[in-house]
Amino acid sequence: MKFWLRSIILGLILIGLASALLLNTEPLFSDSQEPADKVVATKVDTYQAEQAESSAQEEILDAEKSTNAAADGLSNYYASIRGDMTGDGPQIRNNIVYLPEPKGDLEKILTARALITRPLPKNWIGETDNHPFRLGETLFGKLSEYAGDNNLQVIWWLNRDFVVKNAFRINKDIVTTSYQVGKAIEGHFENGLSIYFCYQQRTIVVIEHGTAYLDKECLLLPNRRH
């Protein structure tokens, strides 16, 4: 009798525990709690969005820095080749670069250069070559580059330079190329331009007003060869 009584009591206890477990199952696995993988995915998406936003902001800053660097680079370029630059650099309007007035004694500059350079033959013109002038480049900058390839220098004795807005090329020697570039822009100057080839100084001079020294020591282009 006691055995059966204990068995009945034990059975009731087990039934009660099972009922309690079943009643607590719903809260434990309720839909109100998000699965772990969904939580992780949400955090990853949030992180990626933050990273994308940060990258976009960095790109904007880099673009602004690049634009400023380009403008500063142009000003520094003219400061290095002309000197005595003041303010924020040359002003550029309608593809015209306004430079400070040339300073110094041109005759002394050329005389000093003649002492340190080996003169060229009077009839030297250089090899025929392809000289492209591309959109956004400056005439003085590119002409100086091509002259340098021929061991020459260009003295741009003008208060203006010009940004190329329509690309072109000149398939000539450097002396003829310099002459054609100078004549192409002389309409911007009241008195026109004179282009000299100073063979003893290995120098090409682009100037608005010629001088007695240039007329004596250099060749005024075009000469009979051109």
mmCIF file of C-alpha atoms in Angstrom:
data_model
loop_
_atom_site.group_PDB
_atom_site.id
_atom_site.type_symbol
_atom_site.label_atom_id
_atom_site.label_comp_id
_atom_site.label_asym_id
_atom_site.label_seq_id
_atom_site.Cartn_x
_atom_site.Cartn_y
_atom_site.Cartn_z
ATOM 1 C CA MET A 1 0.000 0.000 0.000
ATOM 2 C CA LYS A 2 2.778 2.423 0.928
ATOM 3 C CA PHE A 3 4.583 1.563 -2.278
ATOM 4 C CA TRP A 4 1.634 2.563 -4.397
ATOM 5 C CA LEU A 5 1.113 5.741 -2.403
ATOM 6 C CA ARG A 6 4.728 6.830 -2.986
ATOM 7 C CA SER A 7 4.436 6.042 -6.669
ATOM 8 C CA ILE A 8 1.285 8.130 -6.989
ATOM 9 C CA ILE A 9 2.877 11.094 -5.161
ATOM 10 C CA LEU A 10 6.040 10.868 -7.305
ATOM 11 C CA GLY A 11 3.919 10.752 -10.449
ATOM 12 C CA LEU A 12 2.005 13.872 -9.429
ATOM 13 C CA ILE A 13 5.266 15.716 -8.784
ATOM 14 C CA LEU A 14 6.643 14.767 -12.207
ATOM 15 C CA ILE A 15 3.408 15.830 -13.881
ATOM 16 C CA GLY A 16 3.605 19.231 -12.127
ATOM 17 C CA LEU A 17 7.201 19.782 -13.202
ATOM 18 C CA ALA A 18 6.388 18.873 -16.794
ATOM 19 C CA SER A 19 3.460 21.299 -16.820
ATOM 20 C CA ALA A 20 5.618 24.118 -15.471
ATOM 21 C CA LEU A 21 8.261 23.441 -18.114
ATOM 22 C CA LEU A 22 5.693 23.542 -20.908
ATOM 23 C CA LEU A 23 4.234 26.812 -19.636
ATOM 24 C CA ASN A 24 7.710 28.477 -19.619
ATOM 25 C CA THR A 25 8.623 27.299 -23.101
ATOM 26 C CA GLU A 26 6.738 30.121 -24.908
ATOM 27 C CA PRO A 27 8.530 33.015 -23.188
ATOM 28 C CA LEU A 28 11.878 31.302 -23.696
ATOM 29 C CA PHE A 29 11.362 30.991 -27.437
ATOM 30 C CA SER A 30 9.133 34.008 -28.009
ATOM 31 C CA ASP A 31 9.313 35.923 -31.340
ATOM 32 C CA SER A 32 10.053 39.071 -29.354
ATOM 33 C CA GLN A 33 13.682 38.010 -29.156
ATOM 34 C CA GLU A 34 15.591 38.311 -32.479
ATOM 35 C CA PRO A 35 17.716 35.362 -33.601
ATOM 36 C CA ALA A 36 21.438 35.767 -33.001
ATOM 37 C CA ASP A 37 22.322 35.706 -36.688
ATOM 38 C CA LYS A 38 19.839 38.533 -37.371
ATOM 39 C CA VAL A 39 21.395 40.686 -34.642
ATOM 40 C CA VAL A 40 24.888 40.094 -36.031
ATOM 41 C CA ALA A 41 23.744 40.916 -39.561
ATOM 42 C CA THR A 42 22.187 44.175 -38.367
ATOM 43 C CA LYS A 43 25.407 45.206 -36.646
ATOM 44 C CA VAL A 44 27.442 44.372 -39.753
ATOM 45 C CA ASP A 45 25.113 46.423 -41.965
ATOM 46 C CA THR A 46 25.354 49.377 -39.593
ATOM 47 C CA TYR A 47 29.145 49.173 -39.545
ATOM 48 C CA GLN A 48 29.335 49.004 -43.339
ATOM 49 C CA ALA A 49 27.040 52.026 -43.675
ATOM 50 C CA GLU A 50 29.208 54.011 -41.265
ATOM 51 C CA GLN A 51 32.337 52.999 -43.181
ATOM 52 C CA ALA A 52 30.762 54.012 -46.512
ATOM 53 C CA GLU A 53 29.772 57.403 -45.120
ATOM 54 C CA SER A 54 33.268 57.921 -43.736
ATOM 55 C CA SER A 55 34.837 56.997 -47.101
ATOM 56 C CA ALA A 56 32.531 59.405 -48.935
ATOM 57 C CA GLN A 57 33.522 62.241 -46.605
ATOM 58 C CA GLU A 58 37.206 61.439 -47.142
ATOM 59 C CA GLU A 59 36.727 61.490 -50.936
ATOM 60 C CA ILE A 60 35.076 64.919 -50.736
ATOM 61 C CA LEU A 61 37.953 66.254 -48.646
ATOM 62 C CA ASP A 62 40.494 64.736 -51.042
ATOM 63 C CA ALA A 63 38.731 66.345 -54.011
ATOM 64 C CA GLU A 64 38.769 69.738 -52.303
ATOM 65 C CA LYS A 65 42.451 69.344 -51.493
ATOM 66 C CA SER A 66 43.179 68.311 -55.093
ATOM 67 C CA THR A 67 41.399 71.381 -56.475
ATOM 68 C CA ASN A 68 43.273 73.677 -54.121
ATOM 69 C CA ALA A 69 46.547 71.946 -54.928
ATOM 70 C CA ALA A 70 46.010 72.482 -58.652
ATOM 71 C CA ALA A 71 45.371 76.195 -58.155
ATOM 72 C CA ASP A 72 48.316 76.529 -55.787
ATOM 73 C CA GLY A 73 50.504 74.592 -58.203
ATOM 74 C CA LEU A 74 49.820 77.026 -61.026
ATOM 75 C CA SER A 75 50.627 80.000 -58.798
ATOM 76 C CA ASN A 76 53.801 78.353 -57.531
ATOM 77 C CA TYR A 77 54.802 77.525 -61.095
ATOM 78 C CA TYR A 78 54.687 81.160 -62.153
ATOM 79 C CA ALA A 79 56.352 82.272 -58.945
ATOM 80 C CA SER A 80 59.280 79.956 -59.622
ATOM 81 C CA ILE A 81 59.816 80.978 -63.227
ATOM 82 C CA ARG A 82 59.219 84.699 -62.929
ATOM 83 C CA GLY A 83 59.958 85.555 -59.306
ATOM 84 C CA ASP A 84 58.711 88.585 -57.363
ATOM 85 C CA MET A 85 55.189 87.189 -57.168
ATOM 86 C CA THR A 86 52.959 88.864 -54.600
ATOM 87 C CA GLY A 87 49.490 88.185 -53.274
ATOM 88 C CA ASP A 88 47.778 84.992 -54.294
ATOM 89 C CA GLY A 89 49.543 84.573 -57.616
ATOM 90 C CA PRO A 90 48.625 85.419 -61.212
ATOM 91 C CA GLN A 91 45.039 86.155 -62.166
ATOM 92 C CA ILE A 92 43.471 84.020 -64.893
ATOM 93 C CA ARG A 93 40.513 85.306 -66.904
ATOM 94 C CA ASN A 94 39.225 84.047 -70.243
ATOM 95 C CA ASN A 95 42.264 81.804 -70.690
ATOM 96 C CA ILE A 96 44.633 84.752 -70.203
ATOM 97 C CA VAL A 97 47.149 84.539 -67.360
ATOM 98 C CA TYR A 98 48.019 88.026 -66.099
ATOM 99 C CA LEU A 99 51.624 88.106 -64.951
ATOM 100 C CA PRO A 100 53.556 90.867 -63.186
ATOM 101 C CA GLU A 101 55.500 93.237 -65.400
ATOM 102 C CA PRO A 102 58.951 91.875 -66.312
ATOM 103 C CA LYS A 103 61.701 93.220 -64.076
ATOM 104 C CA GLY A 104 65.455 93.399 -64.366
ATOM 105 C CA ASP A 105 67.934 94.331 -67.063
ATOM 106 C CA LEU A 106 67.446 92.032 -70.037
ATOM 107 C CA GLU A 107 70.808 92.964 -71.545
ATOM 108 C CA LYS A 108 72.634 92.020 -68.338
ATOM 109 C CA ILE A 109 70.723 88.757 -68.129
ATOM 110 C CA LEU A 110 71.714 87.765 -71.656
ATOM 111 C CA THR A 111 75.299 88.959 -71.238
ATOM 112 C CA ALA A 112 75.694 86.846 -68.103
ATOM 113 C CA ARG A 113 74.195 83.820 -69.836
ATOM 114 C CA ALA A 114 76.636 84.165 -72.736
ATOM 115 C CA LEU A 115 79.478 83.656 -70.255
ATOM 116 C CA ILE A 116 78.211 80.268 -69.079
ATOM 117 C CA THR A 117 76.811 78.726 -72.270
ATOM 118 C CA ARG A 118 78.381 77.387 -75.414
ATOM 119 C CA PRO A 119 77.137 79.389 -78.427
ATOM 120 C CA LEU A 120 75.272 77.758 -81.273
ATOM 121 C CA PRO A 121 75.967 78.329 -84.963
ATOM 122 C CA LYS A 122 74.163 81.369 -86.285
ATOM 123 C CA ASN A 123 72.136 79.261 -88.706
ATOM 124 C CA TRP A 124 71.145 76.605 -86.148
ATOM 125 C CA ILE A 125 67.432 75.771 -86.006
ATOM 126 C CA GLY A 126 67.278 72.337 -84.372
ATOM 127 C CA GLU A 127 65.624 69.143 -85.526
ATOM 128 C CA THR A 128 62.072 69.036 -86.818
ATOM 129 C CA ASP A 129 59.871 67.564 -84.100
ATOM 130 C CA ASN A 130 56.249 67.190 -83.044
ATOM 131 C CA HIS A 131 55.280 69.895 -80.520
ATOM 132 C CA PRO A 132 51.723 69.386 -79.208
ATOM 133 C CA PHE A 133 50.010 72.053 -77.098
ATOM 134 C CA ARG A 134 47.149 70.417 -75.209
ATOM 135 C CA LEU A 135 44.015 71.740 -73.570
ATOM 136 C CA GLY A 136 44.752 73.464 -70.254
ATOM 137 C CA GLU A 137 48.486 73.851 -70.820
ATOM 138 C CA THR A 138 50.140 77.274 -71.030
ATOM 139 C CA LEU A 139 52.007 78.464 -74.093
ATOM 140 C CA PHE A 140 55.018 79.667 -72.135
ATOM 141 C CA GLY A 141 55.143 76.490 -70.049
ATOM 142 C CA LYS A 142 55.106 74.122 -73.028
ATOM 143 C CA LEU A 143 57.402 76.273 -75.154
ATOM 144 C CA SER A 144 59.917 76.349 -72.291
ATOM 145 C CA GLU A 145 59.674 72.567 -72.013
ATOM 146 C CA TYR A 146 60.358 72.037 -75.710
ATOM 147 C CA ALA A 147 63.178 74.589 -75.650
ATOM 148 C CA GLY A 148 64.727 72.754 -72.714
ATOM 149 C CA ASP A 149 64.719 69.558 -74.776
ATOM 150 C CA ASN A 150 66.997 71.440 -77.194
ATOM 151 C CA ASN A 151 69.206 72.896 -74.444
ATOM 152 C CA LEU A 152 67.669 76.330 -74.904
ATOM 153 C CA GLN A 153 65.838 78.670 -72.584
ATOM 154 C CA VAL A 154 62.875 80.947 -73.282
ATOM 155 C CA ILE A 155 62.733 84.470 -71.884
ATOM 156 C CA TRP A 156 59.045 85.385 -71.928
ATOM 157 C CA TRP A 157 59.386 89.150 -71.489
ATOM 158 C CA LEU A 158 55.631 89.702 -71.349
ATOM 159 C CA ASN A 159 52.989 90.427 -68.726
ATOM 160 C CA ARG A 160 50.600 87.806 -70.074
ATOM 161 C CA ASP A 161 50.582 84.100 -70.804
ATOM 162 C CA PHE A 162 47.813 82.060 -72.384
ATOM 163 C CA VAL A 163 46.041 78.825 -71.468
ATOM 164 C CA VAL A 164 45.412 76.557 -74.451
ATOM 165 C CA LYS A 165 41.653 76.183 -75.037
ATOM 166 C CA ASN A 166 41.878 74.460 -78.430
ATOM 167 C CA ALA A 167 44.614 71.852 -78.715
ATOM 168 C CA PHE A 168 47.053 72.163 -81.609
ATOM 169 C CA ARG A 169 50.480 70.963 -82.670
ATOM 170 C CA ILE A 170 53.410 72.410 -84.596
ATOM 171 C CA ASN A 171 55.600 69.999 -86.531
ATOM 172 C CA LYS A 172 58.610 72.262 -86.924
ATOM 173 C CA ASP A 173 62.021 72.888 -85.400
ATOM 174 C CA ILE A 174 62.115 74.697 -82.055
ATOM 175 C CA VAL A 175 63.108 78.064 -83.577
ATOM 176 C CA THR A 176 60.214 78.060 -86.037
ATOM 177 C CA THR A 177 57.843 76.736 -83.365
ATOM 178 C CA SER A 178 58.767 79.629 -81.062
ATOM 179 C CA TYR A 179 58.195 82.140 -83.834
ATOM 180 C CA GLN A 180 54.770 80.717 -84.715
ATOM 181 C CA VAL A 181 53.639 80.674 -81.074
ATOM 182 C CA GLY A 182 54.704 84.302 -80.639
ATOM 183 C CA LYS A 183 52.958 85.485 -83.794
ATOM 184 C CA ALA A 184 49.783 83.609 -82.830
ATOM 185 C CA ILE A 185 49.313 85.762 -79.720
ATOM 186 C CA GLU A 186 50.700 89.121 -80.841
ATOM 187 C CA GLY A 187 47.177 90.410 -81.492
ATOM 188 C CA HIS A 188 46.765 90.636 -77.708
ATOM 189 C CA PHE A 189 49.523 93.253 -77.536
ATOM 190 C CA GLU A 190 49.153 96.788 -78.824
ATOM 191 C CA ASN A 191 52.566 96.894 -80.479
ATOM 192 C CA GLY A 192 52.668 93.296 -81.616
ATOM 193 C CA LEU A 193 55.518 90.995 -80.598
ATOM 194 C CA SER A 194 59.108 90.438 -81.601
ATOM 195 C CA ILE A 195 60.673 86.999 -81.361
ATOM 196 C CA TYR A 196 64.456 86.781 -81.220
ATOM 197 C CA PHE A 197 66.786 83.816 -81.432
ATOM 198 C CA CYS A 198 69.898 84.612 -79.408
ATOM 199 C CA TYR A 199 72.174 81.839 -80.654
ATOM 200 C CA GLN A 200 75.192 82.920 -78.595
ATOM 201 C CA GLN A 201 73.134 82.688 -75.402
ATOM 202 C CA ARG A 202 71.038 79.660 -76.470
ATOM 203 C CA THR A 203 67.971 81.735 -75.720
ATOM 204 C CA ILE A 204 64.690 82.581 -77.402
ATOM 205 C CA VAL A 205 63.243 85.942 -76.394
ATOM 206 C CA VAL A 206 59.553 86.782 -76.804
ATOM 207 C CA ILE A 207 59.138 90.500 -76.188
ATOM 208 C CA GLU A 208 56.759 93.341 -76.993
ATOM 209 C CA HIS A 209 59.408 96.000 -77.578
ATOM 210 C CA GLY A 210 62.755 95.100 -79.125
ATOM 211 C CA THR A 211 66.002 96.615 -77.867
ATOM 212 C CA ALA A 212 69.226 97.742 -79.501
ATOM 213 C CA TYR A 213 71.054 94.880 -77.787
ATOM 214 C CA LEU A 214 68.658 92.285 -79.179
ATOM 215 C CA ASP A 215 68.876 93.776 -82.657
ATOM 216 C CA LYS A 216 72.676 93.604 -82.522
ATOM 217 C CA GLU A 217 73.325 90.315 -80.726
ATOM 218 C CA CYS A 218 70.349 88.183 -81.775
ATOM 219 C CA LEU A 219 68.372 87.221 -84.866
ATOM 220 C CA LEU A 220 64.944 88.776 -85.251
ATOM 221 C CA LEU A 221 62.587 86.105 -86.554
ATOM 222 C CA PRO A 222 61.662 85.332 -89.180
ATOM 223 C CA ASN A 223 64.913 85.658 -91.051
ATOM 224 C CA ARG A 224 65.460 84.489 -94.583
ATOM 225 C CA ARG A 225 65.415 80.833 -93.537
ATOM 226 C CA HIS A 226 61.776 81.180 -92.458
#
